[in-house]
Amino acid sequence: MVAEVLAGIALVSSAVKGIKKSIDTAKDIKDIAGSIDDLLTGAEQVEKKATVVQKKGRAGQWQNFLRLRFSSVKETGDGTSLQEVAAEVIEKKQVEREIAQMRMVVNKKFGRNTWNDII
């Protein structure tokens, strides 16, 4: 499940980069449709993830920070420790922020309700 979560986050990041790179030259929404699909697929993977014992990447960095900051909090591995809960919330917020940013970019380029029409 860790690989799936990391793949979801990587997919979101890659999709955002792809959309930003090609939005100025896109003549039609179909030119960025693949990246939008990747963005939503990655977000879904992050949303559906089960609790994992150890997170890597940004989430792991947050876990380490919180573990150092609150040394009395022990990692349980069952998804109930402060580090695990905080890391999960932060991941979801990052993905939500990326989606909101892409919604603005797409609507600016293709018209006011384009994002809602896609979703």
PDB file of N, CA and C in Angstrom, residues 4-112:
ATOM      1  N   GLU A   4       1.542   2.295  -3.481  1.00  0.00           N
ATOM      2  CA  GLU A   4       0.359   2.871  -4.112  1.00  0.00           C
ATOM      3  C   GLU A   4       0.179   4.334  -3.708  1.00  0.00           C
ATOM      4  N   VAL A   5       0.414   4.631  -2.437  1.00  0.00           N
ATOM      5  CA  VAL A   5       0.301   6.004  -1.951  1.00  0.00           C
ATOM      6  C   VAL A   5       1.354   6.881  -2.600  1.00  0.00           C
ATOM      7  N   LEU A   6       2.591   6.403  -2.605  1.00  0.00           N
ATOM      8  CA  LEU A   6       3.668   7.166  -3.232  1.00  0.00           C
ATOM      9  C   LEU A   6       3.416   7.353  -4.713  1.00  0.00           C
ATOM     10  N   ALA A   7       2.883   6.330  -5.355  1.00  0.00           N
ATOM     11  CA  ALA A   7       2.550   6.442  -6.773  1.00  0.00           C
ATOM     12  C   ALA A   7       1.459   7.482  -6.977  1.00  0.00           C
ATOM     13  N   GLY A   8       0.491   7.531  -6.081  1.00  0.00           N
ATOM     14  CA  GLY A   8      -0.581   8.520  -6.178  1.00  0.00           C
ATOM     15  C   GLY A   8      -0.054   9.932  -6.056  1.00  0.00           C
ATOM     16  N   ILE A   9       0.814  10.162  -5.089  1.00  0.00           N
ATOM     17  CA  ILE A   9       1.395  11.488  -4.895  1.00  0.00           C
ATOM     18  C   ILE A   9       2.283  11.859  -6.077  1.00  0.00           C
ATOM     19  N   ALA A  10       3.075  10.916  -6.557  1.00  0.00           N
ATOM     20  CA  ALA A  10       3.935  11.170  -7.720  1.00  0.00           C
ATOM     21  C   ALA A  10       3.099  11.463  -8.956  1.00  0.00           C
ATOM     22  N   LEU A  11       1.988  10.753  -9.111  1.00  0.00           N
ATOM     23  CA  LEU A  11       1.103  10.961 -10.255  1.00  0.00           C
ATOM     24  C   LEU A  11       0.482  12.354 -10.210  1.00  0.00           C
ATOM     25  N   VAL A  12       0.072  12.797  -9.036  1.00  0.00           N
ATOM     26  CA  VAL A  12      -0.482  14.143  -8.883  1.00  0.00           C
ATOM     27  C   VAL A  12       0.574  15.182  -9.243  1.00  0.00           C
ATOM     28  N   SER A  13       1.774  15.038  -8.704  1.00  0.00           N
ATOM     29  CA  SER A  13       2.850  15.997  -8.986  1.00  0.00           C
ATOM     30  C   SER A  13       3.199  16.035 -10.464  1.00  0.00           C
ATOM     31  N   SER A  14       3.294  14.871 -11.066  1.00  0.00           N
ATOM     32  CA  SER A  14       3.610  14.784 -12.489  1.00  0.00           C
ATOM     33  C   SER A  14       2.511  15.412 -13.338  1.00  0.00           C
ATOM     34  N   ALA A  15       1.269  15.163 -12.975  1.00  0.00           N
ATOM     35  CA  ALA A  15       0.144  15.715 -13.732  1.00  0.00           C
ATOM     36  C   ALA A  15       0.111  17.236 -13.636  1.00  0.00           C
ATOM     37  N   VAL A  16       0.366  17.764 -12.456  1.00  0.00           N
ATOM     38  CA  VAL A  16       0.381  19.216 -12.273  1.00  0.00           C
ATOM     39  C   VAL A  16       1.476  19.837 -13.132  1.00  0.00           C
ATOM     40  N   LYS A  17       2.653  19.238 -13.130  1.00  0.00           N
ATOM     41  CA  LYS A  17       3.745  19.748 -13.970  1.00  0.00           C
ATOM     42  C   LYS A  17       3.370  19.692 -15.443  1.00  0.00           C
ATOM     43  N   GLY A  18       2.733  18.594 -15.853  1.00  0.00           N
ATOM     44  CA  GLY A  18       2.317  18.448 -17.244  1.00  0.00           C
ATOM     45  C   GLY A  18       1.291  19.482 -17.658  1.00  0.00           C
ATOM     46  N   ILE A  19       0.334  19.740 -16.791  1.00  0.00           N
ATOM     47  CA  ILE A  19      -0.696  20.737 -17.100  1.00  0.00           C
ATOM     48  C   ILE A  19      -0.074  22.122 -17.183  1.00  0.00           C
ATOM     49  N   LYS A  20       0.752  22.470 -16.204  1.00  0.00           N
ATOM     50  CA  LYS A  20       1.395  23.787 -16.211  1.00  0.00           C
ATOM     51  C   LYS A  20       2.258  23.986 -17.450  1.00  0.00           C
ATOM     52  N   LYS A  21       2.933  22.927 -17.863  1.00  0.00           N
ATOM     53  CA  LYS A  21       3.836  23.012 -19.012  1.00  0.00           C
ATOM     54  C   LYS A  21       3.072  23.194 -20.322  1.00  0.00           C
ATOM     55  N   SER A  22       1.938  22.528 -20.442  1.00  0.00           N
ATOM     56  CA  SER A  22       1.240  22.531 -21.729  1.00  0.00           C
ATOM     57  C   SER A  22       0.017  23.435 -21.791  1.00  0.00           C
ATOM     58  N   ILE A  23      -0.367  24.080 -20.706  1.00  0.00           N
ATOM     59  CA  ILE A  23      -1.595  24.877 -20.709  1.00  0.00           C
ATOM     60  C   ILE A  23      -1.513  26.066 -21.668  1.00  0.00           C
ATOM     61  N   ASP A  24      -0.361  26.684 -21.773  1.00  0.00           N
ATOM     62  CA  ASP A  24      -0.236  27.857 -22.643  1.00  0.00           C
ATOM     63  C   ASP A  24      -0.325  27.506 -24.121  1.00  0.00           C
ATOM     64  N   THR A  25       0.112  26.320 -24.488  1.00  0.00           N
ATOM     65  CA  THR A  25       0.084  25.925 -25.896  1.00  0.00           C
ATOM     66  C   THR A  25      -1.138  25.086 -26.249  1.00  0.00           C
ATOM     67  N   ALA A  26      -1.923  24.706 -25.251  1.00  0.00           N
ATOM     68  CA  ALA A  26      -3.107  23.872 -25.501  1.00  0.00           C
ATOM     69  C   ALA A  26      -4.157  24.675 -26.262  1.00  0.00           C
ATOM     70  N   LYS A  27      -4.649  24.085 -27.332  1.00  0.00           N
ATOM     71  CA  LYS A  27      -5.684  24.738 -28.130  1.00  0.00           C
ATOM     72  C   LYS A  27      -7.064  24.250 -27.741  1.00  0.00           C
ATOM     73  N   ASP A  28      -7.104  23.090 -27.128  1.00  0.00           N
ATOM     74  CA  ASP A  28      -8.362  22.471 -26.743  1.00  0.00           C
ATOM     75  C   ASP A  28      -8.128  21.711 -25.446  1.00  0.00           C
ATOM     76  N   ILE A  29      -9.193  21.464 -24.732  1.00  0.00           N
ATOM     77  CA  ILE A  29      -9.083  20.761 -23.459  1.00  0.00           C
ATOM     78  C   ILE A  29      -8.526  19.355 -23.644  1.00  0.00           C
ATOM     79  N   LYS A  30      -8.750  18.781 -24.820  1.00  0.00           N
ATOM     80  CA  LYS A  30      -8.243  17.423 -25.059  1.00  0.00           C
ATOM     81  C   LYS A  30      -6.716  17.372 -25.043  1.00  0.00           C
ATOM     82  N   ASP A  31      -6.069  18.524 -25.254  1.00  0.00           N
ATOM     83  CA  ASP A  31      -4.608  18.572 -25.230  1.00  0.00           C
ATOM     84  C   ASP A  31      -4.034  18.324 -23.832  1.00  0.00           C
ATOM     85  N   ILE A  32      -4.836  18.572 -22.807  1.00  0.00           N
ATOM     86  CA  ILE A  32      -4.365  18.334 -21.438  1.00  0.00           C
ATOM     87  C   ILE A  32      -5.224  17.296 -20.714  1.00  0.00           C
ATOM     88  N   ALA A  33      -6.113  16.642 -21.424  1.00  0.00           N
ATOM     89  CA  ALA A  33      -7.035  15.676 -20.806  1.00  0.00           C
ATOM     90  C   ALA A  33      -6.297  14.531 -20.120  1.00  0.00           C
ATOM     91  N   GLY A  34      -5.229  14.049 -20.718  1.00  0.00           N
ATOM     92  CA  GLY A  34      -4.465  12.959 -20.114  1.00  0.00           C
ATOM     93  C   GLY A  34      -3.870  13.359 -18.773  1.00  0.00           C
ATOM     94  N   SER A  35      -3.362  14.583 -18.693  1.00  0.00           N
ATOM     95  CA  SER A  35      -2.791  15.067 -17.432  1.00  0.00           C
ATOM     96  C   SER A  35      -3.869  15.263 -16.372  1.00  0.00           C
ATOM     97  N   ILE A  36      -5.038  15.736 -16.796  1.00  0.00           N
ATOM     98  CA  ILE A  36      -6.149  15.886 -15.848  1.00  0.00           C
ATOM     99  C   ILE A  36      -6.573  14.522 -15.327  1.00  0.00           C
ATOM    100  N   ASP A  37      -6.620  13.541 -16.211  1.00  0.00           N
ATOM    101  CA  ASP A  37      -6.969  12.180 -15.797  1.00  0.00           C
ATOM    102  C   ASP A  37      -5.950  11.646 -14.788  1.00  0.00           C
ATOM    103  N   ASP A  38      -4.666  11.882 -15.052  1.00  0.00           N
ATOM    104  CA  ASP A  38      -3.619  11.454 -14.120  1.00  0.00           C
ATOM    105  C   ASP A  38      -3.762  12.154 -12.765  1.00  0.00           C
ATOM    106  N   LEU A  39      -4.088  13.442 -12.795  1.00  0.00           N
ATOM    107  CA  LEU A  39      -4.273  14.205 -11.564  1.00  0.00           C
ATOM    108  C   LEU A  39      -5.384  13.602 -10.713  1.00  0.00           C
ATOM    109  N   LEU A  40      -6.504  13.319 -11.341  1.00  0.00           N
ATOM    110  CA  LEU A  40      -7.642  12.771 -10.602  1.00  0.00           C
ATOM    111  C   LEU A  40      -7.393  11.336 -10.149  1.00  0.00           C
ATOM    112  N   THR A  41      -6.686  10.559 -10.962  1.00  0.00           N
ATOM    113  CA  THR A  41      -6.341   9.189 -10.574  1.00  0.00           C
ATOM    114  C   THR A  41      -5.406   9.192  -9.366  1.00  0.00           C
ATOM    115  N   GLY A  42      -4.408  10.048  -9.391  1.00  0.00           N
ATOM    116  CA  GLY A  42      -3.485  10.160  -8.261  1.00  0.00           C
ATOM    117  C   GLY A  42      -4.190  10.615  -6.994  1.00  0.00           C
ATOM    118  N   ALA A  43      -5.091  11.572  -7.137  1.00  0.00           N
ATOM    119  CA  ALA A  43      -5.856  12.048  -5.979  1.00  0.00           C
ATOM    120  C   ALA A  43      -6.714  10.928  -5.407  1.00  0.00           C
ATOM    121  N   GLU A  44      -7.289  10.127  -6.272  1.00  0.00           N
ATOM    122  CA  GLU A  44      -8.109   8.998  -5.828  1.00  0.00           C
ATOM    123  C   GLU A  44      -7.262   7.971  -5.074  1.00  0.00           C
ATOM    124  N   GLN A  45      -6.060   7.713  -5.566  1.00  0.00           N
ATOM    125  CA  GLN A  45      -5.174   6.763  -4.888  1.00  0.00           C
ATOM    126  C   GLN A  45      -4.815   7.249  -3.488  1.00  0.00           C
ATOM    127  N   VAL A  46      -4.539   8.535  -3.356  1.00  0.00           N
ATOM    128  CA  VAL A  46      -4.205   9.090  -2.047  1.00  0.00           C
ATOM    129  C   VAL A  46      -5.424   9.020  -1.129  1.00  0.00           C
ATOM    130  N   GLU A  47      -6.587   9.323  -1.668  1.00  0.00           N
ATOM    131  CA  GLU A  47      -7.815   9.319  -0.873  1.00  0.00           C
ATOM    132  C   GLU A  47      -8.175   7.924  -0.375  1.00  0.00           C
ATOM    133  N   LYS A  48      -7.974   6.925  -1.221  1.00  0.00           N
ATOM    134  CA  LYS A  48      -8.377   5.562  -0.890  1.00  0.00           C
ATOM    135  C   LYS A  48      -7.365   4.802  -0.048  1.00  0.00           C
ATOM    136  N   LYS A  49      -6.225   5.391   0.169  1.00  0.00           N
ATOM    137  CA  LYS A  49      -5.150   4.639   0.816  1.00  0.00           C
ATOM    138  C   LYS A  49      -5.526   4.168   2.213  1.00  0.00           C
ATOM    139  N   ALA A  50      -4.989   3.053   2.553  1.00  0.00           N
ATOM    140  CA  ALA A  50      -5.137   2.537   3.915  1.00  0.00           C
ATOM    141  C   ALA A  50      -3.991   3.080   4.745  1.00  0.00           C
ATOM    142  N   THR A  51      -4.092   2.993   6.024  1.00  0.00           N
ATOM    143  CA  THR A  51      -3.031   3.454   6.905  1.00  0.00           C
ATOM    144  C   THR A  51      -1.807   2.578   6.707  1.00  0.00           C
ATOM    145  N   VAL A  52      -0.655   3.214   6.643  1.00  0.00           N
ATOM    146  CA  VAL A  52       0.588   2.479   6.438  1.00  0.00           C
ATOM    147  C   VAL A  52       1.498   2.656   7.647  1.00  0.00           C
ATOM    148  N   VAL A  53       2.394   1.725   7.808  1.00  0.00           N
ATOM    149  CA  VAL A  53       3.280   1.749   8.970  1.00  0.00           C
ATOM    150  C   VAL A  53       4.273   2.898   8.891  1.00  0.00           C
ATOM    151  N   GLN A  54       4.954   3.038   7.784  1.00  0.00           N
ATOM    152  CA  GLN A  54       5.949   4.092   7.644  1.00  0.00           C
ATOM    153  C   GLN A  54       5.771   4.773   6.308  1.00  0.00           C
ATOM    154  N   LYS A  55       5.661   6.062   6.328  1.00  0.00           N
ATOM    155  CA  LYS A  55       5.510   6.823   5.102  1.00  0.00           C
ATOM    156  C   LYS A  55       6.885   7.323   4.659  1.00  0.00           C
ATOM    157  N   LYS A  56       7.034   7.496   3.354  1.00  0.00           N
ATOM    158  CA  LYS A  56       8.279   8.011   2.804  1.00  0.00           C
ATOM    159  C   LYS A  56       8.001   9.367   2.181  1.00  0.00           C
ATOM    160  N   GLY A  57       9.019  10.005   1.705  1.00  0.00           N
ATOM    161  CA  GLY A  57       8.855  11.290   1.040  1.00  0.00           C
ATOM    162  C   GLY A  57       8.451  12.374   2.026  1.00  0.00           C
ATOM    163  N   ARG A  58       7.589  13.293   1.561  1.00  0.00           N
ATOM    164  CA  ARG A  58       7.162  14.413   2.391  1.00  0.00           C
ATOM    165  C   ARG A  58       6.457  13.950   3.661  1.00  0.00           C
ATOM    166  N   ALA A  59       5.606  12.957   3.520  1.00  0.00           N
ATOM    167  CA  ALA A  59       4.873  12.465   4.689  1.00  0.00           C
ATOM    168  C   ALA A  59       5.835  11.913   5.734  1.00  0.00           C
ATOM    169  N   GLY A  60       6.857  11.208   5.288  1.00  0.00           N
ATOM    170  CA  GLY A  60       7.857  10.683   6.211  1.00  0.00           C
ATOM    171  C   GLY A  60       8.629  11.794   6.895  1.00  0.00           C
ATOM    172  N   GLN A  61       8.889  12.859   6.162  1.00  0.00           N
ATOM    173  CA  GLN A  61       9.569  14.003   6.750  1.00  0.00           C
ATOM    174  C   GLN A  61       8.712  14.632   7.845  1.00  0.00           C
ATOM    175  N   TRP A  62       7.416  14.729   7.572  1.00  0.00           N
ATOM    176  CA  TRP A  62       6.509  15.270   8.588  1.00  0.00           C
ATOM    177  C   TRP A  62       6.451  14.355   9.798  1.00  0.00           C
ATOM    178  N   GLN A  63       6.422  13.056   9.557  1.00  0.00           N
ATOM    179  CA  GLN A  63       6.420  12.114  10.681  1.00  0.00           C
ATOM    180  C   GLN A  63       7.657  12.320  11.549  1.00  0.00           C
ATOM    181  N   ASN A  64       8.798  12.421  10.917  1.00  0.00           N
ATOM    182  CA  ASN A  64      10.044  12.606  11.667  1.00  0.00           C
ATOM    183  C   ASN A  64      10.035  13.918  12.443  1.00  0.00           C
ATOM    184  N   PHE A  65       9.554  14.976  11.802  1.00  0.00           N
ATOM    185  CA  PHE A  65       9.468  16.275  12.469  1.00  0.00           C
ATOM    186  C   PHE A  65       8.581  16.190  13.707  1.00  0.00           C
ATOM    187  N   LEU A  66       7.401  15.606  13.536  1.00  0.00           N
ATOM    188  CA  LEU A  66       6.473  15.503  14.664  1.00  0.00           C
ATOM    189  C   LEU A  66       7.007  14.589  15.757  1.00  0.00           C
ATOM    190  N   ARG A  67       7.691  13.532  15.356  1.00  0.00           N
ATOM    191  CA  ARG A  67       8.271  12.620  16.342  1.00  0.00           C
ATOM    192  C   ARG A  67       9.333  13.346  17.171  1.00  0.00           C
ATOM    193  N   LEU A  68      10.144  14.185  16.520  1.00  0.00           N
ATOM    194  CA  LEU A  68      11.158  14.949  17.241  1.00  0.00           C
ATOM    195  C   LEU A  68      10.526  16.039  18.101  1.00  0.00           C
ATOM    196  N   ARG A  69       9.517  16.669  17.556  1.00  0.00           N
ATOM    197  CA  ARG A  69       8.854  17.772  18.260  1.00  0.00           C
ATOM    198  C   ARG A  69       8.096  17.285  19.498  1.00  0.00           C
ATOM    199  N   PHE A  70       7.408  16.189  19.337  1.00  0.00           N
ATOM    200  CA  PHE A  70       6.615  15.622  20.428  1.00  0.00           C
ATOM    201  C   PHE A  70       7.193  14.258  20.783  1.00  0.00           C
ATOM    202  N   SER A  71       8.313  14.265  21.443  1.00  0.00           N
ATOM    203  CA  SER A  71       9.037  13.016  21.702  1.00  0.00           C
ATOM    204  C   SER A  71       8.248  12.030  22.550  1.00  0.00           C
ATOM    205  N   SER A  72       7.250  12.507  23.270  1.00  0.00           N
ATOM    206  CA  SER A  72       6.466  11.591  24.098  1.00  0.00           C
ATOM    207  C   SER A  72       5.457  10.794  23.282  1.00  0.00           C
ATOM    208  N   VAL A  73       5.243  11.201  22.029  1.00  0.00           N
ATOM    209  CA  VAL A  73       4.288  10.497  21.171  1.00  0.00           C
ATOM    210  C   VAL A  73       5.015   9.361  20.475  1.00  0.00           C
ATOM    211  N   LYS A  74       4.514   8.154  20.653  1.00  0.00           N
ATOM    212  CA  LYS A  74       5.145   6.989  20.042  1.00  0.00           C
ATOM    213  C   LYS A  74       4.383   6.584  18.794  1.00  0.00           C
ATOM    214  N   GLU A  75       5.126   6.122  17.813  1.00  0.00           N
ATOM    215  CA  GLU A  75       4.513   5.644  16.580  1.00  0.00           C
ATOM    216  C   GLU A  75       3.941   4.253  16.823  1.00  0.00           C
ATOM    217  N   THR A  76       2.672   4.088  16.498  1.00  0.00           N
ATOM    218  CA  THR A  76       2.012   2.815  16.759  1.00  0.00           C
ATOM    219  C   THR A  76       1.967   1.915  15.541  1.00  0.00           C
ATOM    220  N   GLY A  77       1.992   2.503  14.353  1.00  0.00           N
ATOM    221  CA  GLY A  77       1.936   1.700  13.137  1.00  0.00           C
ATOM    222  C   GLY A  77       0.535   1.287  12.745  1.00  0.00           C
ATOM    223  N   ASP A  78      -0.453   1.678  13.565  1.00  0.00           N
ATOM    224  CA  ASP A  78      -1.824   1.294  13.242  1.00  0.00           C
ATOM    225  C   ASP A  78      -2.663   2.463  12.739  1.00  0.00           C
ATOM    226  N   GLY A  79      -2.014   3.578  12.445  1.00  0.00           N
ATOM    227  CA  GLY A  79      -2.712   4.723  11.888  1.00  0.00           C
ATOM    228  C   GLY A  79      -3.301   5.655  12.925  1.00  0.00           C
ATOM    229  N   THR A  80      -3.024   5.411  14.188  1.00  0.00           N
ATOM    230  CA  THR A  80      -3.613   6.243  15.225  1.00  0.00           C
ATOM    231  C   THR A  80      -2.619   7.179  15.889  1.00  0.00           C
ATOM    232  N   SER A  81      -1.343   7.058  15.581  1.00  0.00           N
ATOM    233  CA  SER A  81      -0.371   7.954  16.204  1.00  0.00           C
ATOM    234  C   SER A  81      -0.519   9.350  15.614  1.00  0.00           C
ATOM    235  N   LEU A  82      -0.082  10.329  16.358  1.00  0.00           N
ATOM    236  CA  LEU A  82      -0.158  11.712  15.912  1.00  0.00           C
ATOM    237  C   LEU A  82       0.579  11.901  14.593  1.00  0.00           C
ATOM    238  N   GLN A  83       1.744  11.285  14.470  1.00  0.00           N
ATOM    239  CA  GLN A  83       2.527  11.426  13.248  1.00  0.00           C
ATOM    240  C   GLN A  83       1.767  10.891  12.039  1.00  0.00           C
ATOM    241  N   GLU A  84       1.181   9.724  12.195  1.00  0.00           N
ATOM    242  CA  GLU A  84       0.488   9.089  11.071  1.00  0.00           C
ATOM    243  C   GLU A  84      -0.754   9.871  10.671  1.00  0.00           C
ATOM    244  N   VAL A  85      -1.502  10.311  11.651  1.00  0.00           N
ATOM    245  CA  VAL A  85      -2.709  11.082  11.363  1.00  0.00           C
ATOM    246  C   VAL A  85      -2.342  12.410  10.718  1.00  0.00           C
ATOM    247  N   ALA A  86      -1.349  13.100  11.267  1.00  0.00           N
ATOM    248  CA  ALA A  86      -0.928  14.381  10.711  1.00  0.00           C
ATOM    249  C   ALA A  86      -0.407  14.220   9.291  1.00  0.00           C
ATOM    250  N   ALA A  87       0.396  13.197   9.046  1.00  0.00           N
ATOM    251  CA  ALA A  87       0.942  12.969   7.709  1.00  0.00           C
ATOM    252  C   ALA A  87      -0.177  12.710   6.709  1.00  0.00           C
ATOM    253  N   GLU A  88      -1.176  11.936   7.102  1.00  0.00           N
ATOM    254  CA  GLU A  88      -2.291  11.637   6.210  1.00  0.00           C
ATOM    255  C   GLU A  88      -3.087  12.900   5.887  1.00  0.00           C
ATOM    256  N   VAL A  89      -3.345  13.718   6.892  1.00  0.00           N
ATOM    257  CA  VAL A  89      -4.088  14.960   6.680  1.00  0.00           C
ATOM    258  C   VAL A  89      -3.300  15.899   5.775  1.00  0.00           C
ATOM    259  N   ILE A  90      -2.006  16.007   6.007  1.00  0.00           N
ATOM    260  CA  ILE A  90      -1.162  16.892   5.197  1.00  0.00           C
ATOM    261  C   ILE A  90      -1.138  16.434   3.743  1.00  0.00           C
ATOM    262  N   GLU A  91      -1.015  15.138   3.503  1.00  0.00           N
ATOM    263  CA  GLU A  91      -1.034  14.618   2.130  1.00  0.00           C
ATOM    264  C   GLU A  91      -2.332  14.993   1.430  1.00  0.00           C
ATOM    265  N   LYS A  92      -3.442  14.779   2.099  1.00  0.00           N
ATOM    266  CA  LYS A  92      -4.745  15.088   1.501  1.00  0.00           C
ATOM    267  C   LYS A  92      -4.873  16.573   1.202  1.00  0.00           C
ATOM    268  N   LYS A  93      -4.414  17.413   2.112  1.00  0.00           N
ATOM    269  CA  LYS A  93      -4.483  18.864   1.910  1.00  0.00           C
ATOM    270  C   LYS A  93      -3.618  19.291   0.727  1.00  0.00           C
ATOM    271  N   GLN A  94      -2.442  18.686   0.586  1.00  0.00           N
ATOM    272  CA  GLN A  94      -1.569  19.022  -0.539  1.00  0.00           C
ATOM    273  C   GLN A  94      -2.237  18.673  -1.862  1.00  0.00           C
ATOM    274  N   VAL A  95      -2.860  17.511  -1.914  1.00  0.00           N
ATOM    275  CA  VAL A  95      -3.544  17.087  -3.138  1.00  0.00           C
ATOM    276  C   VAL A  95      -4.726  18.010  -3.419  1.00  0.00           C
ATOM    277  N   GLU A  96      -5.492  18.356  -2.395  1.00  0.00           N
ATOM    278  CA  GLU A  96      -6.623  19.269  -2.574  1.00  0.00           C
ATOM    279  C   GLU A  96      -6.158  20.621  -3.102  1.00  0.00           C
ATOM    280  N   ARG A  97      -5.034  21.108  -2.576  1.00  0.00           N
ATOM    281  CA  ARG A  97      -4.493  22.389  -3.019  1.00  0.00           C
ATOM    282  C   ARG A  97      -4.072  22.328  -4.489  1.00  0.00           C
ATOM    283  N   GLU A  98      -3.441  21.233  -4.883  1.00  0.00           N
ATOM    284  CA  GLU A  98      -3.024  21.069  -6.280  1.00  0.00           C
ATOM    285  C   GLU A  98      -4.237  21.035  -7.209  1.00  0.00           C
ATOM    286  N   ILE A  99      -5.279  20.332  -6.801  1.00  0.00           N
ATOM    287  CA  ILE A  99      -6.489  20.253  -7.623  1.00  0.00           C
ATOM    288  C   ILE A  99      -7.140  21.629  -7.741  1.00  0.00           C
ATOM    289  N   ALA A 100      -7.218  22.372  -6.647  1.00  0.00           N
ATOM    290  CA  ALA A 100      -7.802  23.714  -6.683  1.00  0.00           C
ATOM    291  C   ALA A 100      -7.007  24.630  -7.613  1.00  0.00           C
ATOM    292  N   GLN A 101      -5.697  24.513  -7.564  1.00  0.00           N
ATOM    293  CA  GLN A 101      -4.849  25.329  -8.433  1.00  0.00           C
ATOM    294  C   GLN A 101      -5.079  24.970  -9.902  1.00  0.00           C
ATOM    295  N   MET A 102      -5.174  23.679 -10.201  1.00  0.00           N
ATOM    296  CA  MET A 102      -5.408  23.259 -11.581  1.00  0.00           C
ATOM    297  C   MET A 102      -6.804  23.666 -12.049  1.00  0.00           C
ATOM    298  N   ARG A 103      -7.779  23.655 -11.149  1.00  0.00           N
ATOM    299  CA  ARG A 103      -9.129  24.109 -11.498  1.00  0.00           C
ATOM    300  C   ARG A 103      -9.080  25.567 -11.966  1.00  0.00           C
ATOM    301  N   MET A 104      -8.338  26.412 -11.237  1.00  0.00           N
ATOM    302  CA  MET A 104      -8.226  27.820 -11.621  1.00  0.00           C
ATOM    303  C   MET A 104      -7.516  27.973 -12.963  1.00  0.00           C
ATOM    304  N   VAL A 105      -6.441  27.222 -13.167  1.00  0.00           N
ATOM    305  CA  VAL A 105      -5.676  27.310 -14.413  1.00  0.00           C
ATOM    306  C   VAL A 105      -6.535  26.899 -15.607  1.00  0.00           C
ATOM    307  N   VAL A 106      -7.247  25.782 -15.470  1.00  0.00           N
ATOM    308  CA  VAL A 106      -8.080  25.280 -16.567  1.00  0.00           C
ATOM    309  C   VAL A 106      -9.230  26.243 -16.844  1.00  0.00           C
ATOM    310  N   ASN A 107      -9.893  26.730 -15.799  1.00  0.00           N
ATOM    311  CA  ASN A 107     -11.004  27.662 -15.993  1.00  0.00           C
ATOM    312  C   ASN A 107     -10.536  28.975 -16.609  1.00  0.00           C
ATOM    313  N   LYS A 108      -9.359  29.430 -16.247  1.00  0.00           N
ATOM    314  CA  LYS A 108      -8.819  30.664 -16.822  1.00  0.00           C
ATOM    315  C   LYS A 108      -8.562  30.496 -18.320  1.00  0.00           C
ATOM    316  N   LYS A 109      -8.053  29.342 -18.698  1.00  0.00           N
ATOM    317  CA  LYS A 109      -7.710  29.099 -20.104  1.00  0.00           C
ATOM    318  C   LYS A 109      -8.938  28.790 -20.960  1.00  0.00           C
ATOM    319  N   PHE A 110      -9.855  27.960 -20.449  1.00  0.00           N
ATOM    320  CA  PHE A 110     -10.932  27.439 -21.288  1.00  0.00           C
ATOM    321  C   PHE A 110     -12.330  27.923 -20.917  1.00  0.00           C
ATOM    322  N   GLY A 111     -12.452  28.779 -19.948  1.00  0.00           N
ATOM    323  CA  GLY A 111     -13.768  29.300 -19.592  1.00  0.00           C
ATOM    324  C   GLY A 111     -14.187  28.910 -18.184  1.00  0.00           C
ATOM    325  N   ARG A 112     -15.110  29.681 -17.670  1.00  0.00           N
ATOM    326  CA  ARG A 112     -15.474  29.669 -16.259  1.00  0.00           C
ATOM    327  C   ARG A 112     -15.829  28.310 -15.665  1.00  0.00           C
TER     328      ARG A 112
END
